[in-house]
Amino acid sequence: MSTSSSAAKTRLERDSMGELAVPADALYGAQTQRAVNNFHISGQRMPVGFVRALLLVKAAAARANVSLGALPPPLGDAIGGAIHQLLALPDNQRMEHFPVEVFQTGSGTSTNMNANEVIATLAARALGSPVSANDHVNASQSSNDAIPTALHASTAIALHNDLLPALDHLQTILRAKGRTVYEHVKTGRTHLMDAMPVRLSQVLDGWAQQVEDAAGHLRATLPALQRLAQGGTAVGTGVNTDPDFAEKFAAELSTATGLRFTPAPSFFAVMGAQDSIVATSGQLKTTAVALMKIANDLRWMNSGPLAGLAEIELEALQPGSSIMPGKVNPVIPEATAMVAAQVIGNDAAITVAGQSGNFELNVMLPVIARNVLESIQLLANTSRLLADKAVATFKVNEAQLKHALSRNPILVTALNPLIGYLKAAEIAKIAYKEGRPILDVADEHTDLGRAQLETLLDPVKLTGP
């Protein structure tokens, strides 16, 4: 029940704690407004993907409740219609109705009630009679199972729809680029020092395998993420919920999303702890580490163009300096490295938050949701940028590759079986000191003959079959 005050552009709403002024045009009610009043910390609202998943959770719960007789069909239809209306809005317009920030009550109760109140307002308008945010929209639910369920669902959806396709795209581009640079042989490096030669295609194949492995590890987290807390209600016992609700709910959410969700084997495990999200975040960190390695290799290979390695030339995307004309920087690899740093930081926060499972509930759910979904989105976006604006478009500086290879004394390693390590080391030292090609020095200090040395020291043959 509410009264309006048009002069102040507010209305009075009532909850269990009494009356509170709420903006006159707000769809939410008193409990949301209390959270808005209480939490002025970061200005960051809950993630768009999380709110969307929570709305899908509410819709699936309404359909399950109707099928089990816990809600009359007209009421369930009105709730479903309200959610459909919200989901049809552009993200920025939808989020106007969800003002609660991330740093709130650790169970996410404020966000759960925010959703309940907004849905109840729209459903009541459609139905022409009151709809309760608690008794109707939140029927057979608690914040303590709805928020963990939305966390799992939003993470699984984001992985499936955003990050895994982006990683597959990056892997595809890496392997395609590798095929185009197969003929190019470069100096390998260990400890940042000259080592035996490698094909550029082998370098890219290594990167592609890192990405493929990262995607595989993330896919392996999906089964655990798709086991849901919904049905546990307050503490995991399922109080106030039909025994068949969890199964019905999971089937409804599966139909709505195209992913196969199931009730968790133990509601206590997925409400009191968030181990599966912690594990997923760990694999996101591993993905970030892989992208950091690729980005830094690209930066090193692109360094120069005169005083660096200059083995490749990344696409010039923008001026690199406000004072040095003509300077161009490796902006995409640099952005990728920063994303990796952020994801690693997010994982640290999730790890700490994951330890905050006190008895029957984890009480850092909102910050877990914020960080895991940000990590997924950052990695998805940067993977596509790295693929399309760095890997696919770089050019090979063949002249520089050949120049470095011809002067690489480490090629003498190929002679070890014939002349021994010590003799080979002596030849390498002479070549280093005199700045001469290893072929010429080896010809002077062995009896192998020029023709045989040319075969033995051929960088292409030293890269393997």
XYZ file of C-alpha atoms in Angstrom:
465
model
C 0.000 0.000 0.000
C 1.362 3.412 -0.876
C 0.455 7.087 -0.820
C 1.848 9.689 -3.192
C 3.308 13.127 -2.625
C 3.557 14.686 -6.063
C 5.022 17.918 -4.702
C 8.046 16.108 -3.312
C 7.968 13.615 -6.209
C 8.015 10.750 -3.743
C 5.515 8.259 -2.417
C 5.354 6.456 0.899
C 5.882 2.706 0.893
C 5.570 0.390 3.862
C 7.527 -2.745 4.771
C 8.020 -4.661 8.041
C 10.150 -1.818 9.422
C 7.601 0.913 8.717
C 7.081 3.670 6.145
C 9.721 5.088 3.826
C 9.728 7.688 1.058
C 10.462 6.242 -2.384
C 10.784 8.135 -5.709
C 7.271 8.492 -7.115
C 8.105 6.851 -10.444
C 10.247 4.022 -9.057
C 9.072 0.473 -9.697
C 10.818 -0.745 -6.557
C 9.597 -0.347 -2.995
C 10.726 0.241 0.564
C 13.269 -2.562 0.943
C 15.145 -1.468 -2.163
C 15.073 2.144 -1.017
C 16.503 1.185 2.370
C 19.431 -0.461 0.589
C 19.925 2.596 -1.632
C 19.961 4.778 1.490
C 22.322 2.489 3.391
C 25.003 1.690 0.844
C 26.937 4.624 -0.604
C 30.255 2.897 -1.193
C 31.309 2.369 -4.796
C 28.515 3.511 -7.081
C 28.797 0.140 -8.857
C 25.517 -1.621 -9.418
C 25.187 -5.387 -9.619
C 26.331 -6.747 -12.999
C 23.878 -6.627 -15.901
C 24.301 -10.350 -16.526
C 23.581 -11.162 -12.907
C 20.366 -9.123 -12.870
C 19.261 -10.747 -16.121
C 19.908 -14.199 -14.638
C 18.039 -13.298 -11.452
C 15.014 -12.316 -13.540
C 15.208 -15.658 -15.338
C 15.334 -17.342 -11.919
C 12.188 -15.491 -10.833
C 10.373 -16.448 -14.032
C 11.326 -20.118 -13.694
C 10.213 -20.087 -10.051
C 6.839 -18.598 -10.980
C 6.233 -21.256 -13.638
C 7.265 -24.026 -11.250
C 4.988 -22.627 -8.542
C 2.029 -22.543 -10.917
C 2.614 -26.141 -11.994
C 2.770 -27.232 -8.346
C -0.298 -25.250 -7.299
C 1.655 -22.789 -5.148
C 0.484 -19.831 -7.278
C -2.767 -19.408 -9.205
C -2.160 -19.273 -12.978
C -3.284 -15.651 -13.438
C -0.812 -14.523 -10.782
C 1.983 -16.644 -12.224
C 1.232 -15.320 -15.697
C 1.342 -11.729 -14.446
C 4.716 -12.330 -12.805
C 6.009 -13.957 -15.974
C 4.703 -11.103 -18.091
C 6.375 -8.531 -15.857
C 9.703 -10.331 -16.184
C 9.313 -10.605 -19.947
C 8.703 -6.854 -20.030
C 11.877 -6.207 -18.046
C 14.012 -8.558 -20.126
C 12.814 -6.876 -23.316
C 14.238 -3.536 -22.198
C 17.719 -2.417 -23.322
C 20.256 -3.139 -20.592
C 20.677 0.508 -19.599
C 16.933 1.030 -19.219
C 16.442 -2.197 -17.282
C 19.254 -1.333 -14.876
C 17.531 1.947 -13.955
C 15.188 -0.207 -11.886
C 18.029 -2.005 -10.078
C 19.935 0.708 -8.172
C 21.368 -1.434 -5.362
C 25.137 -1.479 -5.428
C 27.539 -4.398 -5.154
C 28.750 -3.676 -1.627
C 25.573 -4.454 0.267
C 24.337 -7.216 2.521
C 26.503 -10.267 1.878
C 23.601 -12.559 1.025
C 22.405 -10.254 -1.730
C 19.029 -9.933 0.018
C 18.744 -6.310 -1.077
C 19.109 -7.270 -4.734
C 16.704 -10.178 -4.343
C 14.073 -7.886 -2.848
C 14.816 -5.244 -5.480
C 13.862 -7.787 -8.134
C 10.846 -8.977 -6.182
C 9.517 -5.435 -5.712
C 9.997 -4.367 -9.332
C 8.346 -7.520 -10.638
C 5.497 -7.188 -8.138
C 4.792 -3.598 -9.221
C 4.593 -4.488 -12.915
C 2.607 -7.654 -12.256
C 0.083 -5.766 -10.127
C -0.423 -3.206 -12.890
C -1.136 -5.970 -15.387
C -3.317 -7.971 -13.028
C -5.255 -5.029 -11.623
C -4.839 -6.274 -8.060
C -2.045 -6.306 -5.476
C 0.921 -8.650 -5.946
C 3.181 -9.306 -2.959
C 6.932 -9.098 -3.457
C 7.468 -11.618 -0.635
C 4.465 -13.923 -0.730
C 4.006 -14.153 -4.497
C 7.146 -13.203 -6.452
C 9.404 -14.760 -3.808
C 7.178 -17.825 -3.283
C 9.148 -21.042 -2.590
C 12.364 -19.006 -2.492
C 14.775 -17.258 -0.180
C 17.504 -14.784 -0.964
C 19.788 -17.496 0.363
C 19.064 -19.863 -2.505
C 17.933 -17.424 -5.222
C 21.137 -15.347 -5.155
C 23.538 -18.330 -5.263
C 21.389 -19.751 -8.059
C 21.582 -16.514 -10.035
C 25.337 -16.455 -9.412
C 25.794 -19.955 -10.819
C 23.394 -19.382 -13.702
C 24.850 -16.030 -14.738
C 28.392 -17.433 -14.645
C 27.472 -20.495 -16.695
C 25.561 -18.383 -19.233
C 28.432 -15.891 -19.587
C 30.975 -18.661 -20.056
C 28.816 -20.483 -22.581
C 27.683 -17.440 -24.572
C 30.655 -15.071 -24.305
C 34.028 -16.345 -23.150
C 34.184 -19.843 -24.608
C 33.220 -18.656 -28.129
C 35.798 -15.851 -27.829
C 38.547 -18.289 -26.830
C 37.569 -20.602 -29.671
C 37.846 -17.633 -32.025
C 41.297 -16.714 -30.708
C 42.477 -20.298 -31.051
C 41.169 -20.465 -34.620
C 42.946 -17.238 -35.573
C 46.194 -18.392 -33.950
C 46.196 -21.670 -35.846
C 45.251 -19.976 -39.116
C 48.027 -17.413 -38.707
C 50.421 -20.210 -37.849
C 49.776 -21.858 -41.184
C 50.611 -18.635 -43.030
C 53.962 -18.169 -41.250
C 55.165 -21.788 -41.411
C 58.141 -20.924 -43.627
C 59.474 -18.265 -41.273
C 62.205 -19.434 -38.872
C 63.327 -17.258 -35.969
C 65.809 -17.362 -33.146
C 64.350 -19.159 -30.161
C 64.937 -17.635 -26.740
C 65.225 -19.044 -23.261
C 65.919 -16.722 -20.319
C 65.500 -13.963 -22.944
C 68.798 -15.187 -24.401
C 69.427 -16.599 -27.889
C 68.635 -20.299 -28.157
C 68.020 -22.849 -30.896
C 65.793 -21.788 -33.829
C 62.034 -22.316 -34.000
C 59.464 -21.879 -36.701
C 57.157 -18.956 -36.125
C 54.319 -21.408 -36.702
C 55.554 -23.436 -33.719
C 55.394 -20.341 -31.538
C 51.797 -19.690 -32.570
C 50.901 -23.341 -32.149
C 52.122 -23.146 -28.565
C 49.951 -20.115 -27.934
C 46.960 -21.803 -29.553
C 47.423 -24.845 -27.324
C 47.474 -22.628 -24.236
C 44.175 -21.094 -25.308
C 42.670 -24.477 -26.144
C 43.698 -25.852 -22.751
C 42.279 -22.791 -20.969
C 38.951 -23.227 -22.748
C 38.927 -26.925 -21.882
C 39.525 -26.209 -18.223
C 36.700 -23.670 -18.209
C 34.323 -26.099 -19.927
C 35.123 -28.597 -17.204
C 33.724 -26.173 -14.598
C 30.293 -25.965 -16.235
C 28.744 -29.142 -14.755
C 29.348 -27.883 -11.209
C 28.109 -24.399 -12.074
C 24.914 -25.859 -13.516
C 24.046 -27.535 -10.196
C 21.824 -25.057 -8.401
C 20.916 -24.056 -4.858
C 17.285 -23.273 -5.708
C 15.028 -25.315 -3.472
C 17.189 -24.990 -0.360
C 15.389 -21.779 0.728
C 16.620 -20.355 4.042
C 19.312 -22.761 5.254
C 19.313 -25.645 2.800
C 16.453 -27.670 4.284
C 13.850 -26.514 1.754
C 11.458 -25.103 4.318
C 8.218 -23.646 2.791
C 8.917 -25.315 -0.561
C 7.222 -28.204 -2.330
C 9.525 -31.272 -2.443
C 9.251 -31.250 -6.248
C 10.015 -27.549 -6.612
C 13.781 -27.863 -7.176
C 13.367 -30.307 -10.068
C 10.540 -28.305 -11.633
C 12.492 -25.085 -11.280
C 15.666 -26.525 -12.839
C 13.678 -27.858 -15.792
C 12.056 -24.466 -16.351
C 15.372 -22.597 -16.177
C 16.942 -25.113 -18.560
C 14.183 -24.504 -21.092
C 14.573 -20.738 -20.789
C 18.367 -20.706 -21.191
C 19.187 -23.719 -23.349
C 21.625 -24.967 -20.683
C 20.984 -28.062 -18.604
C 20.544 -27.043 -14.982
C 19.897 -29.513 -12.154
C 19.324 -29.267 -8.404
C 22.563 -29.540 -6.442
C 23.125 -32.895 -4.708
C 23.466 -30.907 -1.465
C 21.885 -27.505 -1.049
C 24.031 -27.043 2.058
C 27.222 -27.250 -0.029
C 26.190 -24.681 -2.641
C 24.671 -22.248 -0.151
C 27.246 -22.443 2.631
C 30.171 -22.407 0.168
C 30.987 -21.173 -3.311
C 33.732 -23.651 -4.163
C 32.630 -24.113 -7.766
C 32.838 -20.366 -8.406
C 36.252 -20.236 -6.738
C 37.373 -23.067 -9.017
C 35.962 -21.287 -12.062
C 37.744 -18.099 -11.062
C 40.960 -20.077 -10.771
C 40.557 -21.197 -14.383
C 39.782 -17.616 -15.408
C 43.073 -16.650 -13.771
C 44.838 -19.407 -15.702
C 43.309 -18.036 -18.900
C 44.531 -14.565 -17.976
C 48.044 -15.927 -17.404
C 47.974 -17.526 -20.871
C 46.855 -14.299 -22.511
C 49.512 -12.360 -20.589
C 52.192 -14.681 -21.981
C 50.926 -14.278 -25.543
C 50.607 -10.511 -25.190
C 54.120 -10.109 -23.812
C 55.635 -12.340 -26.505
C 53.959 -10.184 -29.141
C 55.272 -7.036 -27.475
C 58.831 -8.356 -27.375
C 58.759 -9.612 -30.958
C 57.360 -6.255 -32.094
C 59.889 -4.201 -30.102
C 61.924 -1.650 -31.972
C 61.652 -0.953 -34.792
C 65.393 -0.207 -34.752
C 66.681 -0.925 -31.256
C 64.492 -3.946 -30.411
C 63.892 -7.429 -31.786
C 61.685 -6.190 -34.650
C 60.808 -9.739 -35.697
C 57.208 -8.788 -36.431
C 55.291 -5.585 -37.023
C 51.941 -5.275 -35.280
C 49.169 -3.383 -37.007
C 49.471 0.367 -36.400
C 46.233 1.358 -34.695
C 46.907 4.803 -33.221
C 49.697 7.313 -32.527
C 51.843 6.136 -29.657
C 53.092 9.358 -28.162
C 51.927 12.881 -27.508
C 55.476 14.186 -27.881
C 57.413 11.738 -30.090
C 56.143 11.932 -33.703
C 55.872 8.667 -35.592
C 55.932 6.436 -32.515
C 53.472 3.526 -32.586
C 52.845 1.308 -29.566
C 51.579 -2.293 -29.177
C 48.280 -1.117 -27.707
C 46.261 -4.326 -27.987
C 48.841 -6.531 -26.236
C 49.214 -3.843 -23.574
C 45.453 -3.731 -23.021
C 45.442 -7.521 -22.839
C 48.145 -7.480 -20.178
C 46.122 -5.017 -18.096
C 43.041 -7.210 -18.416
C 45.087 -10.159 -17.218
C 46.251 -8.181 -14.199
C 42.657 -7.239 -13.348
C 41.426 -10.820 -13.670
C 44.230 -12.037 -11.398
C 43.192 -9.392 -8.873
C 39.543 -10.395 -9.186
C 40.521 -13.984 -8.465
C 42.288 -12.923 -5.273
C 39.110 -11.160 -4.113
C 36.974 -14.177 -5.023
C 39.333 -16.455 -3.132
C 38.944 -14.367 0.022
C 35.193 -14.074 -0.507
C 34.913 -17.812 -1.025
C 36.298 -18.317 2.477
C 33.353 -16.371 3.891
C 31.004 -19.303 4.013
C 29.867 -19.067 7.611
C 27.835 -22.107 8.577
C 24.838 -22.256 6.192
C 25.544 -19.258 3.958
C 28.354 -17.519 2.145
C 28.062 -13.812 2.955
C 30.117 -12.238 0.159
C 27.918 -13.278 -2.749
C 27.502 -9.857 -4.436
C 31.244 -9.186 -4.705
C 31.826 -12.727 -5.987
C 29.207 -12.125 -8.681
C 30.707 -8.780 -9.635
C 34.255 -10.098 -9.955
C 33.604 -13.383 -11.712
C 31.316 -11.785 -14.300
C 33.736 -8.910 -14.874
C 36.577 -11.379 -15.403
C 34.553 -13.342 -17.940
C 33.550 -10.238 -19.879
C 37.040 -8.736 -19.853
C 38.617 -11.963 -21.080
C 35.958 -12.453 -23.758
C 36.366 -8.933 -25.134
C 40.149 -8.906 -25.072
C 40.427 -12.374 -26.637
C 38.576 -11.175 -29.719
C 40.608 -7.967 -29.896
C 43.862 -9.863 -29.546
C 42.805 -12.251 -32.303
C 41.535 -9.689 -34.781
C 43.773 -6.659 -34.198
C 47.086 -8.220 -33.209
C 47.484 -11.868 -34.241
C 45.603 -11.832 -37.543
C 47.211 -8.635 -38.794
C 50.870 -8.712 -37.788
C 53.536 -8.806 -40.502
C 56.767 -10.811 -40.374
C 60.102 -9.053 -40.784
C 61.863 -11.867 -42.644
C 65.085 -9.919 -43.197
C 65.483 -9.374 -39.454
C 64.794 -13.045 -38.717
C 67.495 -14.169 -41.173
C 70.018 -11.612 -39.972
C 69.682 -12.765 -36.347
C 69.776 -16.446 -37.270
C 72.914 -16.116 -39.369
C 74.794 -14.664 -36.397
C 73.402 -17.035 -33.744
C 76.331 -19.040 -32.285
C 73.891 -21.286 -30.398
C 73.357 -23.144 -33.675
C 76.626 -24.877 -32.840
C 74.564 -27.047 -30.466
C 73.776 -29.171 -33.536
C 77.463 -30.147 -33.721
C 77.657 -31.524 -30.161
C 77.236 -35.187 -31.199
C 80.131 -34.855 -33.697
C 82.666 -32.592 -31.989
C 81.591 -32.615 -28.331
C 80.237 -29.928 -26.034
C 83.573 -28.335 -25.118
C 84.735 -27.919 -28.716
C 81.308 -26.539 -29.678
C 81.485 -24.062 -26.770
C 84.910 -22.911 -27.965
C 83.562 -22.246 -31.463
C 80.545 -20.370 -30.057
C 82.785 -18.122 -27.955
C 84.904 -17.242 -30.968
C 81.818 -16.448 -33.023
C 80.455 -14.238 -30.222
C 83.753 -12.424 -29.739
C 84.396 -11.805 -33.416
C 80.782 -11.204 -34.417
C 81.025 -13.723 -37.230
C 78.556 -16.292 -38.561
C 78.860 -19.619 -36.771
C 79.169 -21.411 -40.107
C 82.396 -19.604 -40.962
C 83.974 -20.184 -37.550
C 82.978 -23.866 -37.488
C 84.454 -24.317 -40.953
C 87.790 -22.995 -39.703
C 87.894 -25.037 -36.491
C 86.534 -28.446 -37.550
C 87.233 -31.011 -40.248
C 83.556 -31.507 -41.104
C 83.677 -29.586 -44.382
C 81.619 -26.663 -45.572
C 78.894 -28.703 -47.263
C 78.257 -30.873 -44.237
C 78.295 -27.861 -41.919
C 75.744 -26.069 -44.081
C 73.463 -29.079 -43.707
C 74.070 -29.505 -39.978
C 73.658 -25.819 -39.173
C 70.631 -25.179 -41.390
C 68.194 -23.377 -39.053
C 65.169 -24.781 -40.887
C 66.263 -28.389 -40.341
C 66.983 -27.663 -36.693
C 63.329 -26.822 -36.046
C 62.326 -30.474 -36.339
C 60.694 -32.639 -38.985
